PDB file of C-alpha atoms and ligand atoms in Angstrom:
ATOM      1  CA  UNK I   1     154.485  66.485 239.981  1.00  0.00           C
ATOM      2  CA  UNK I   2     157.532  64.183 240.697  1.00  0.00           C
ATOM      3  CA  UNK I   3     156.797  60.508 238.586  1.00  0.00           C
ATOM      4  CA  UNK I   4     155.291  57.641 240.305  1.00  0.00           C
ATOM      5  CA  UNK I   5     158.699  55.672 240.919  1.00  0.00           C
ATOM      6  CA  UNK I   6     158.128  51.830 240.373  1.00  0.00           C
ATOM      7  CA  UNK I   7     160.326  49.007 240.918  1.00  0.00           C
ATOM      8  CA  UNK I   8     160.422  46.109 238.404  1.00  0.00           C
ATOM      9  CA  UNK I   9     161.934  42.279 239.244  1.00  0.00           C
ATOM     10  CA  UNK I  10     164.410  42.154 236.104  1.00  0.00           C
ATOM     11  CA  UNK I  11     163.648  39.922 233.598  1.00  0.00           C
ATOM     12  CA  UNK I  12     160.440  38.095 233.217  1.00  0.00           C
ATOM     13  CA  UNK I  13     158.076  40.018 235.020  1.00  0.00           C
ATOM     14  CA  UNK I  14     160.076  43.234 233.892  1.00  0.00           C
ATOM     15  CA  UNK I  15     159.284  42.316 229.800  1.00  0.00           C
ATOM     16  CA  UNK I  16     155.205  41.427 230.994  1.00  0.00           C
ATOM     17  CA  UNK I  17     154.990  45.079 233.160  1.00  0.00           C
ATOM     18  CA  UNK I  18     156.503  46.723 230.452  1.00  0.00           C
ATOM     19  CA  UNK I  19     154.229  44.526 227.067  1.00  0.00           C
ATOM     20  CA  UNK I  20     151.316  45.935 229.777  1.00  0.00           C
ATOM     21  CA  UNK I  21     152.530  49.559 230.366  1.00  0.00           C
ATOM     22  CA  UNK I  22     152.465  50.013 226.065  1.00  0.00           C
ATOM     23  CA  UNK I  23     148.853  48.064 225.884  1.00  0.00           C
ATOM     24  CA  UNK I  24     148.206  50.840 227.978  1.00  0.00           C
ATOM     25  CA  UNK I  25     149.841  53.591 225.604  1.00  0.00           C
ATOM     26  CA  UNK I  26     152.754  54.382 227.703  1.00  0.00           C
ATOM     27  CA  UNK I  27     155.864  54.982 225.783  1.00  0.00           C
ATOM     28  CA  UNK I  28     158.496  52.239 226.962  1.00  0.00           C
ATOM     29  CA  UNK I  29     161.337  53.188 224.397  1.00  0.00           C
ATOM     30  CA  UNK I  30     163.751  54.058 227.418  1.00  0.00           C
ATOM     31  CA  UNK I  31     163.099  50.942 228.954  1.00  0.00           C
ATOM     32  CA  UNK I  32     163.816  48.908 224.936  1.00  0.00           C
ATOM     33  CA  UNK I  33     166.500  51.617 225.004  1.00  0.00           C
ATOM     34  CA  UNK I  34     168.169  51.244 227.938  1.00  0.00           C
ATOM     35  CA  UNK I  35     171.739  49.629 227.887  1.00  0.00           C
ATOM     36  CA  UNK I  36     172.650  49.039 231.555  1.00  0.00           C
ATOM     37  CA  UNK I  37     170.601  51.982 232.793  1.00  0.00           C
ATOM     38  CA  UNK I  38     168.652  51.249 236.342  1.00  0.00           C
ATOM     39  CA  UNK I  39     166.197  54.070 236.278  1.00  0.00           C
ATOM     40  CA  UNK I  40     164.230  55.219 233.131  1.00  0.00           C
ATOM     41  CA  UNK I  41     161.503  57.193 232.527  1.00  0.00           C
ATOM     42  CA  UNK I  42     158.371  55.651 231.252  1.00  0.00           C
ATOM     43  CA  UNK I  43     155.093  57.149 229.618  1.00  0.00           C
ATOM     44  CA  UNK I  44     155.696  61.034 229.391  1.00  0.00           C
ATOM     45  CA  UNK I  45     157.390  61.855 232.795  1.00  0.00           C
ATOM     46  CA  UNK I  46     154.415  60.199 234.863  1.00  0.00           C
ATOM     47  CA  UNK I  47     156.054  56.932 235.619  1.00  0.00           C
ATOM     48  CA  UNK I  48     159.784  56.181 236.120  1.00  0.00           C
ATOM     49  CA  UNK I  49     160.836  52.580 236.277  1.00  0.00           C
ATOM     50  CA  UNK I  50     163.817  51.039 238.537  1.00  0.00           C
ATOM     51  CA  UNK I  51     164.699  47.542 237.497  1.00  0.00           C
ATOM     52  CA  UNK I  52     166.001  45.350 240.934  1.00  0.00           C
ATOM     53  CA  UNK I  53     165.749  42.152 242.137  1.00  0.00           C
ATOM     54  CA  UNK I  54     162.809  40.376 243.305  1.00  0.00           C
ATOM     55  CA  UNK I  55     163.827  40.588 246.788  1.00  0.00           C
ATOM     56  CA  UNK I  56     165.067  43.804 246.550  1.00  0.00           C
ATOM     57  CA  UNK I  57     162.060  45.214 245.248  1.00  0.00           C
ATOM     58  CA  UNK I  58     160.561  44.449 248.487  1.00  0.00           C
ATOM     59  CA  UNK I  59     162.985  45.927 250.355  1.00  0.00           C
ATOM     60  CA  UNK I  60     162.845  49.460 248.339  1.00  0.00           C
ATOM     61  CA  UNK I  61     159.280  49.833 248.380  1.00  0.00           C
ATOM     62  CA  UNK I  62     158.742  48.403 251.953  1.00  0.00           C
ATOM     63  CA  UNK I  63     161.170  51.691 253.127  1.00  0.00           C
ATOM     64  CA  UNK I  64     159.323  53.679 250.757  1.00  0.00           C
ATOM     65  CA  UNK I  65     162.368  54.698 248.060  1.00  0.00           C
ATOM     66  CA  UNK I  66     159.647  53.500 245.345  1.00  0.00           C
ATOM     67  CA  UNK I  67     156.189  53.921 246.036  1.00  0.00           C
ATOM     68  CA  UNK I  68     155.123  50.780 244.045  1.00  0.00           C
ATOM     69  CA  UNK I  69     156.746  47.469 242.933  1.00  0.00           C
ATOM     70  CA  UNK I  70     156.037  44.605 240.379  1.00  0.00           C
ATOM     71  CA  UNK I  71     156.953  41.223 242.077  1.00  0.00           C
ATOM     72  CA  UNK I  72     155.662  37.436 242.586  1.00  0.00           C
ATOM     73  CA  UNK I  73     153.777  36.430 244.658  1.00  0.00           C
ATOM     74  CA  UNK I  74     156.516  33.921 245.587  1.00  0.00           C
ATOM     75  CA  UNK I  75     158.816  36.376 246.521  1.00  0.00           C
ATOM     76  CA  UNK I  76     155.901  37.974 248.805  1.00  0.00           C
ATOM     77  CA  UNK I  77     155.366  34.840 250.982  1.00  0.00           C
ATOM     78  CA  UNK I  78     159.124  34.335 251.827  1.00  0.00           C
ATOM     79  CA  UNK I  79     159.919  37.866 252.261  1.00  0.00           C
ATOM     80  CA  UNK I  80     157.147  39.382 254.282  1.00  0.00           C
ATOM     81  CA  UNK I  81     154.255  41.927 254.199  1.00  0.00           C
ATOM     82  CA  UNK I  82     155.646  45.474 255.635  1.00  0.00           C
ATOM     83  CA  UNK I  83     153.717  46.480 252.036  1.00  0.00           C
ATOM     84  CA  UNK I  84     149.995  46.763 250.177  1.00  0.00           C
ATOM     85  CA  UNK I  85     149.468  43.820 247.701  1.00  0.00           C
ATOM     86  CA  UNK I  86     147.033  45.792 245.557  1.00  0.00           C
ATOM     87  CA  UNK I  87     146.565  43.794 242.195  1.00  0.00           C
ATOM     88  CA  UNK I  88     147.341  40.580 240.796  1.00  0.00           C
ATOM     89  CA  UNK I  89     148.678  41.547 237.224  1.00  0.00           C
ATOM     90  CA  UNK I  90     147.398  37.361 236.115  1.00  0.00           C
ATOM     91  CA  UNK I  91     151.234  37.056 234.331  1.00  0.00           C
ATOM     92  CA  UNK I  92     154.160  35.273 235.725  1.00  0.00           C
ATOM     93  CA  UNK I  93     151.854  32.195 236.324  1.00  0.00           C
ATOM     94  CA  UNK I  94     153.268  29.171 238.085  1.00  0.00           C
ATOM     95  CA  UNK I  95     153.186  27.733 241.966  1.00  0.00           C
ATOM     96  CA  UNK I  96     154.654  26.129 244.779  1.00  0.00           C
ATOM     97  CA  UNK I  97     154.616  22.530 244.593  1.00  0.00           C
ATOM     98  CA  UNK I  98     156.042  19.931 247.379  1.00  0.00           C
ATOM     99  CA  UNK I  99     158.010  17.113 244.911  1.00  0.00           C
ATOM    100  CA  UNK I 100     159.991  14.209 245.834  1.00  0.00           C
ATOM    101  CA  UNK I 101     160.867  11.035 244.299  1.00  0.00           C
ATOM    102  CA  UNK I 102     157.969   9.393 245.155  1.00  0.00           C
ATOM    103  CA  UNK I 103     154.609  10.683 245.059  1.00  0.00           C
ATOM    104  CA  UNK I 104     153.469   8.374 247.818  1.00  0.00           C
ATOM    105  CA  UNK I 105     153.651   7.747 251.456  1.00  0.00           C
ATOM    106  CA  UNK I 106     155.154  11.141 251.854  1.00  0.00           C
ATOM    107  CA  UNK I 107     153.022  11.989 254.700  1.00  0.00           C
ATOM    108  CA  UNK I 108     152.615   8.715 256.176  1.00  0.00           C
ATOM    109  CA  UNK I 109     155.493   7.254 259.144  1.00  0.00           C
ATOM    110  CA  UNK I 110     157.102   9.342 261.959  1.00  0.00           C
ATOM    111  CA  UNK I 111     160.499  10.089 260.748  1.00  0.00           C
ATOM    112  CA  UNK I 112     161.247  13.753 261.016  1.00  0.00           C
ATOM    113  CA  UNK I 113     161.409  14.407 257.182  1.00  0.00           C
ATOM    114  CA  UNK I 114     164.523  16.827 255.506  1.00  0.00           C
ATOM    115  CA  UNK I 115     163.251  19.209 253.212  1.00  0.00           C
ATOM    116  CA  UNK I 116     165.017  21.222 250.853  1.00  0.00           C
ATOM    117  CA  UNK I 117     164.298  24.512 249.500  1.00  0.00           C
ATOM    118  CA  UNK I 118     165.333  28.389 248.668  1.00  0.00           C
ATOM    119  CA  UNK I 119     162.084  29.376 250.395  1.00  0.00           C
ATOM    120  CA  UNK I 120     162.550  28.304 253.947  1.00  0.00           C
ATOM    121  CA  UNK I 121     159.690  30.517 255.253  1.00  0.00           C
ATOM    122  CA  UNK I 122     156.757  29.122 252.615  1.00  0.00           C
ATOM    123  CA  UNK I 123     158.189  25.842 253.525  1.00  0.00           C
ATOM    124  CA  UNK I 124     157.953  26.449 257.132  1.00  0.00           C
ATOM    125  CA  UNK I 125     154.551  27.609 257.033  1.00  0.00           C
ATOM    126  CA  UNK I 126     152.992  24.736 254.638  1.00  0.00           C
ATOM    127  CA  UNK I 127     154.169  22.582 257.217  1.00  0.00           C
ATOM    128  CA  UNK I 128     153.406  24.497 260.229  1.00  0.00           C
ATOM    129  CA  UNK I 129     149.690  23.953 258.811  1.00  0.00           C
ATOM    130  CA  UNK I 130     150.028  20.535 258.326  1.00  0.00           C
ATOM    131  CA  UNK I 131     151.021  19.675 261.835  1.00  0.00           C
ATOM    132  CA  UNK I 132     153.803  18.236 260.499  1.00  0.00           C
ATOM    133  CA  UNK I 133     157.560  19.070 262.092  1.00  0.00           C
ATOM    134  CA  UNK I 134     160.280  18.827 259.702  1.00  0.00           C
ATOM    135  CA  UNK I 135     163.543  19.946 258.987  1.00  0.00           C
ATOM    136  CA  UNK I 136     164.695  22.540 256.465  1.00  0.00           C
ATOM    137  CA  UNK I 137     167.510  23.109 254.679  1.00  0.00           C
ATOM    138  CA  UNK I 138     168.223  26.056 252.938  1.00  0.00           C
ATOM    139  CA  UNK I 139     169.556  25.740 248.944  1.00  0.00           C
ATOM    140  CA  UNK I 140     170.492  28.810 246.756  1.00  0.00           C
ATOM    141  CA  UNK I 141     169.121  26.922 243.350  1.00  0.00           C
ATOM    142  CA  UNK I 142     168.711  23.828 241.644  1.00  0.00           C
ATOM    143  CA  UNK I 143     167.086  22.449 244.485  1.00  0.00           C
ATOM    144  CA  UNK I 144     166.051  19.269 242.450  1.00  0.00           C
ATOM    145  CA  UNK I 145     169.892  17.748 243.563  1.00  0.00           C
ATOM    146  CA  UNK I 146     168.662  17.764 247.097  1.00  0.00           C
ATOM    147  CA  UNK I 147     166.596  15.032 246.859  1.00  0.00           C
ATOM    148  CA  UNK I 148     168.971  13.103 243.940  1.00  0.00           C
ATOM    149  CA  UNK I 149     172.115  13.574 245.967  1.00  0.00           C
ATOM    150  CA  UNK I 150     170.426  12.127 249.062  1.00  0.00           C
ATOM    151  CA  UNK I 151     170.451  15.209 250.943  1.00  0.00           C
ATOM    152  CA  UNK I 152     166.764  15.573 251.080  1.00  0.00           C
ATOM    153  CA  UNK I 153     163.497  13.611 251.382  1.00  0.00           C
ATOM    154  CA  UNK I 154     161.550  16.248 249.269  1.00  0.00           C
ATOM    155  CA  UNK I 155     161.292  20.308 247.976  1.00  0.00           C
ATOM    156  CA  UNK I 156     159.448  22.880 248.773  1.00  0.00           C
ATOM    157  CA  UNK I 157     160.304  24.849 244.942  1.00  0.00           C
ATOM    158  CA  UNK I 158     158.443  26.746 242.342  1.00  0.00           C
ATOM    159  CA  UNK I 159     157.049  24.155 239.260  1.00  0.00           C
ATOM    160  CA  UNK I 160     156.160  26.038 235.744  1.00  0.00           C
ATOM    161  CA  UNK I 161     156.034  23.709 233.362  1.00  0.00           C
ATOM    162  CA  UNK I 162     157.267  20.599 235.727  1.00  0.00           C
ATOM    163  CA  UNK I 163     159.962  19.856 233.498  1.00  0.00           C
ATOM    164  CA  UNK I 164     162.659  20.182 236.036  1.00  0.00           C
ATOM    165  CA  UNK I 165     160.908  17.991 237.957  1.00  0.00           C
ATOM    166  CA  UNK I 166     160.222  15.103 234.881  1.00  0.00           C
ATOM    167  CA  UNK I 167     163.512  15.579 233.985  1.00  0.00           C
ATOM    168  CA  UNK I 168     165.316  14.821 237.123  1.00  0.00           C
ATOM    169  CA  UNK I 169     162.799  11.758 237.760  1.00  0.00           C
ATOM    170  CA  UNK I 170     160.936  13.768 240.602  1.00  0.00           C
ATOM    171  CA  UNK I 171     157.328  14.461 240.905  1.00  0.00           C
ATOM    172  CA  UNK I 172     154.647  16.763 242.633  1.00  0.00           C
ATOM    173  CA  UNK I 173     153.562  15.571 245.928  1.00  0.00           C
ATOM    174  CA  UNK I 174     151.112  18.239 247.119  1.00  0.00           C
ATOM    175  CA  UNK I 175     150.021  21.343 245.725  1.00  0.00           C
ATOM    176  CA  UNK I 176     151.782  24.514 248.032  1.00  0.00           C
ATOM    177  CA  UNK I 177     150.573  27.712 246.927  1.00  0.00           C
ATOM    178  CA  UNK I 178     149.559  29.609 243.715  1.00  0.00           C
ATOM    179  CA  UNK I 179     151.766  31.859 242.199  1.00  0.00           C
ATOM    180  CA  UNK I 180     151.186  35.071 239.455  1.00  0.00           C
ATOM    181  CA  UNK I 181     152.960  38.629 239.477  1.00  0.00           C
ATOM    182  CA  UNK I 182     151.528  41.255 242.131  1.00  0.00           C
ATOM    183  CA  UNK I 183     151.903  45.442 241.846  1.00  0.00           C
ATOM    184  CA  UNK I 184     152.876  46.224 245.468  1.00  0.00           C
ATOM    185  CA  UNK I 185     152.324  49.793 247.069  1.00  0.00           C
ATOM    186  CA  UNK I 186     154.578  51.491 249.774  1.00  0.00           C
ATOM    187  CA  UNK I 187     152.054  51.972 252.697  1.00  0.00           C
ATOM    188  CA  UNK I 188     152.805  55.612 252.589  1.00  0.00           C
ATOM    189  CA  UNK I 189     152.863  56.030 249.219  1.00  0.00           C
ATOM    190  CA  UNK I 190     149.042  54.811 248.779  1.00  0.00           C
ATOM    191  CA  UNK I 191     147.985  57.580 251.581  1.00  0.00           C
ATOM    192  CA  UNK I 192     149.629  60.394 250.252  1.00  0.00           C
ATOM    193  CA  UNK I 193     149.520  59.563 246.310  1.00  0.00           C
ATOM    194  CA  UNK I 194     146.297  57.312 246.584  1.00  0.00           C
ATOM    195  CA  UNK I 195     144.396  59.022 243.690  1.00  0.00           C
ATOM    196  CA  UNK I 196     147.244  58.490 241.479  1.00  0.00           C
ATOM    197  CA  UNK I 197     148.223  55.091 242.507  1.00  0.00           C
ATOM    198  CA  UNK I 198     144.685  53.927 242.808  1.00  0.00           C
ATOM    199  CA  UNK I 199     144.632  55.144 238.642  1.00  0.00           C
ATOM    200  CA  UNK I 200     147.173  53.879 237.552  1.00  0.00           C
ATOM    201  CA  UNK I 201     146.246  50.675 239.034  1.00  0.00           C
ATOM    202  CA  UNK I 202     142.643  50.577 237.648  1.00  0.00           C
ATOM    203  CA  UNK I 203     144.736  51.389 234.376  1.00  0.00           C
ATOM    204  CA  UNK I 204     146.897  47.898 234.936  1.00  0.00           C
ATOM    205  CA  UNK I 205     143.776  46.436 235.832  1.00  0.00           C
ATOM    206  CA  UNK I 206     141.636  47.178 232.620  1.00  0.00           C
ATOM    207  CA  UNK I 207     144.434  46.516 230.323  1.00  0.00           C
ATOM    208  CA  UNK I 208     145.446  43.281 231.760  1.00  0.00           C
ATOM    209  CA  UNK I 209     141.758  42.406 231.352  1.00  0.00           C
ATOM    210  CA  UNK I 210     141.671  43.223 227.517  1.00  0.00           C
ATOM    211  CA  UNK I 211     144.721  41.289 226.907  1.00  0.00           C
ATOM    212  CA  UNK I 212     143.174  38.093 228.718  1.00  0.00           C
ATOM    213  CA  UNK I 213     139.789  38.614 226.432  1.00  0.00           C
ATOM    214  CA  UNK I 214     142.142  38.435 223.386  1.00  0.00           C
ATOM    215  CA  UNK I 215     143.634  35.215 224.294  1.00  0.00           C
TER     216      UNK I 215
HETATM  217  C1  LIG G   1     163.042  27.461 238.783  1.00  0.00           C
HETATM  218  C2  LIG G   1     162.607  26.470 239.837  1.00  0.00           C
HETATM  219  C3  LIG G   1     162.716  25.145 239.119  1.00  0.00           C
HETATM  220  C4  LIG G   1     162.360  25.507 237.695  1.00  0.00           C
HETATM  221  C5  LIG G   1     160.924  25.128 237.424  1.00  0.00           C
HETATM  222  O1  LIG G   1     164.411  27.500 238.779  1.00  0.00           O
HETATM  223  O2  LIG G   1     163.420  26.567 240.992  1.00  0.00           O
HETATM  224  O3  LIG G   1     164.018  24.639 239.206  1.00  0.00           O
HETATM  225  O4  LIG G   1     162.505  26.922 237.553  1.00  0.00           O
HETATM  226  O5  LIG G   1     160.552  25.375 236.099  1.00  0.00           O
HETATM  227  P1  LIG G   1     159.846  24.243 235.192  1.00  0.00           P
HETATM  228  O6  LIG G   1     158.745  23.630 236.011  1.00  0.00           O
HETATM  229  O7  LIG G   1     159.329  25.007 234.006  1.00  0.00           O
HETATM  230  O8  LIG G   1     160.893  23.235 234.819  1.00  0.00           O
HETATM  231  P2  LIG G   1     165.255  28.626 238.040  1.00  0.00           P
HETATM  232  O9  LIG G   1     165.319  28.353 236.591  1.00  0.00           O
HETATM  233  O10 LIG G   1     164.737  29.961 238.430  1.00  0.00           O
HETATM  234  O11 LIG G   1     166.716  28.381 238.641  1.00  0.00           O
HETATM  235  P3  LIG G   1     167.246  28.008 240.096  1.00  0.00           P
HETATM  236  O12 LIG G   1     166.712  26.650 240.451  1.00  0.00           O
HETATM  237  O13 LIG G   1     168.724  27.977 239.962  1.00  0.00           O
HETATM  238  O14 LIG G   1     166.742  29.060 241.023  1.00  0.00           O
END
């Protein structure tokens, strides 16, 4: 049987997939091991992991090159759905925040409002359901200057611990959308492997759980 080929979003999310694979007794040494390998074998020949980018892990399981993927939740509202979300995994906690530099009368006057952010799409949609037209710009990272250079009225950006934010005197205007790390099947994939995906995925599930119980 050929391994169950997952893709992993390097860094982060890669080290949380991987503390989660061993809780489940997988052996990850290839993965401790691995130098700048891209593919490596996990557990004994059942699993093999490819380590992309977040976007890109979309892209390889959406045309089916990996059957499943390990990705935020972030990365799923910008870049589509051509996929099965089929567990949240609970790490890689944080969320989608609107932030300006002032907290108030945001919403309030009819000036078409500039809004700058690397996630155009969430953006667009959060105000799409507001009713509210606005105009988006799109920044590759460190959004924060946006706003402090003048370029911006607010963000649209992912807040962890909101010290960007604090730091660059900005602060949360409106909650956007909750964010954790989501395994991701290949629509194919979970027809024609479904009694394997489906177990390892209960597997993810019930070790994730025992690790929240311990903390
Ligand atoms: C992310 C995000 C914020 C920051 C939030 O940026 O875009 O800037 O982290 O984290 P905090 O609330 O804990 O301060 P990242 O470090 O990924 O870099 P980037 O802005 O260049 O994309």
């Amino acid at each position: 049987m050929k391994p169950l080929r997952i893709a992993l979003t390097k860094g982060r999310l890669e080290k949380d997939t991987v503390g989660l694979f061993e809780a489940m007794g997988l052996d990850c040494t290839a993965v401790h091991e691995k130098g700048r390998k891209l593919i490596l074998p996990v557990g004994n020949g059942e699993i093999e992991v490819v380590l992309a980018k977040a976007a890109d892990v979309i892209t390889y399981v959406e045309h089916g090159v990996c059957d499943l993927g390990v990705v935020g939740k972030d990365t799923i509202l910008e870049h589509g759905t051509g996929f099965y979300e089929i567990l949240d995994l609970g790490f890689g906690r944080c969320r989608f925040a609107l932030a300006g530099p002032k907290e108030k009368d945001f919403f309030s006057g009819y000036a078409v409002k500039t809004i700058a952010t690397k996630y155009p799409n969430v953006a667009r949609t959060y105000f799409e359901g507001k009713g509210m037209d606005v105009r988006i710009i799109k920044i590759e990272g460190s959004v924060e200057l946006a706003p402090l250079l003048g370029l911006s009225d607010a963000i649209v950006d992912i807040v962890e611990t909101g010290s960007t934010l604090k730091e660059n005197g900005l602060k949360i205007i409106d909650d956007v959308a909750p964010i954790s790390a989501r395994l991701i099947a290949n629509i194919a994939s979970l027809k024609l492997r479904k009694a394997e995906i489906e177990g390892l995925a209960a597997r993810m599930e019930e070790s994730k759980e025992k690790k929240e119980e311990k903390k």
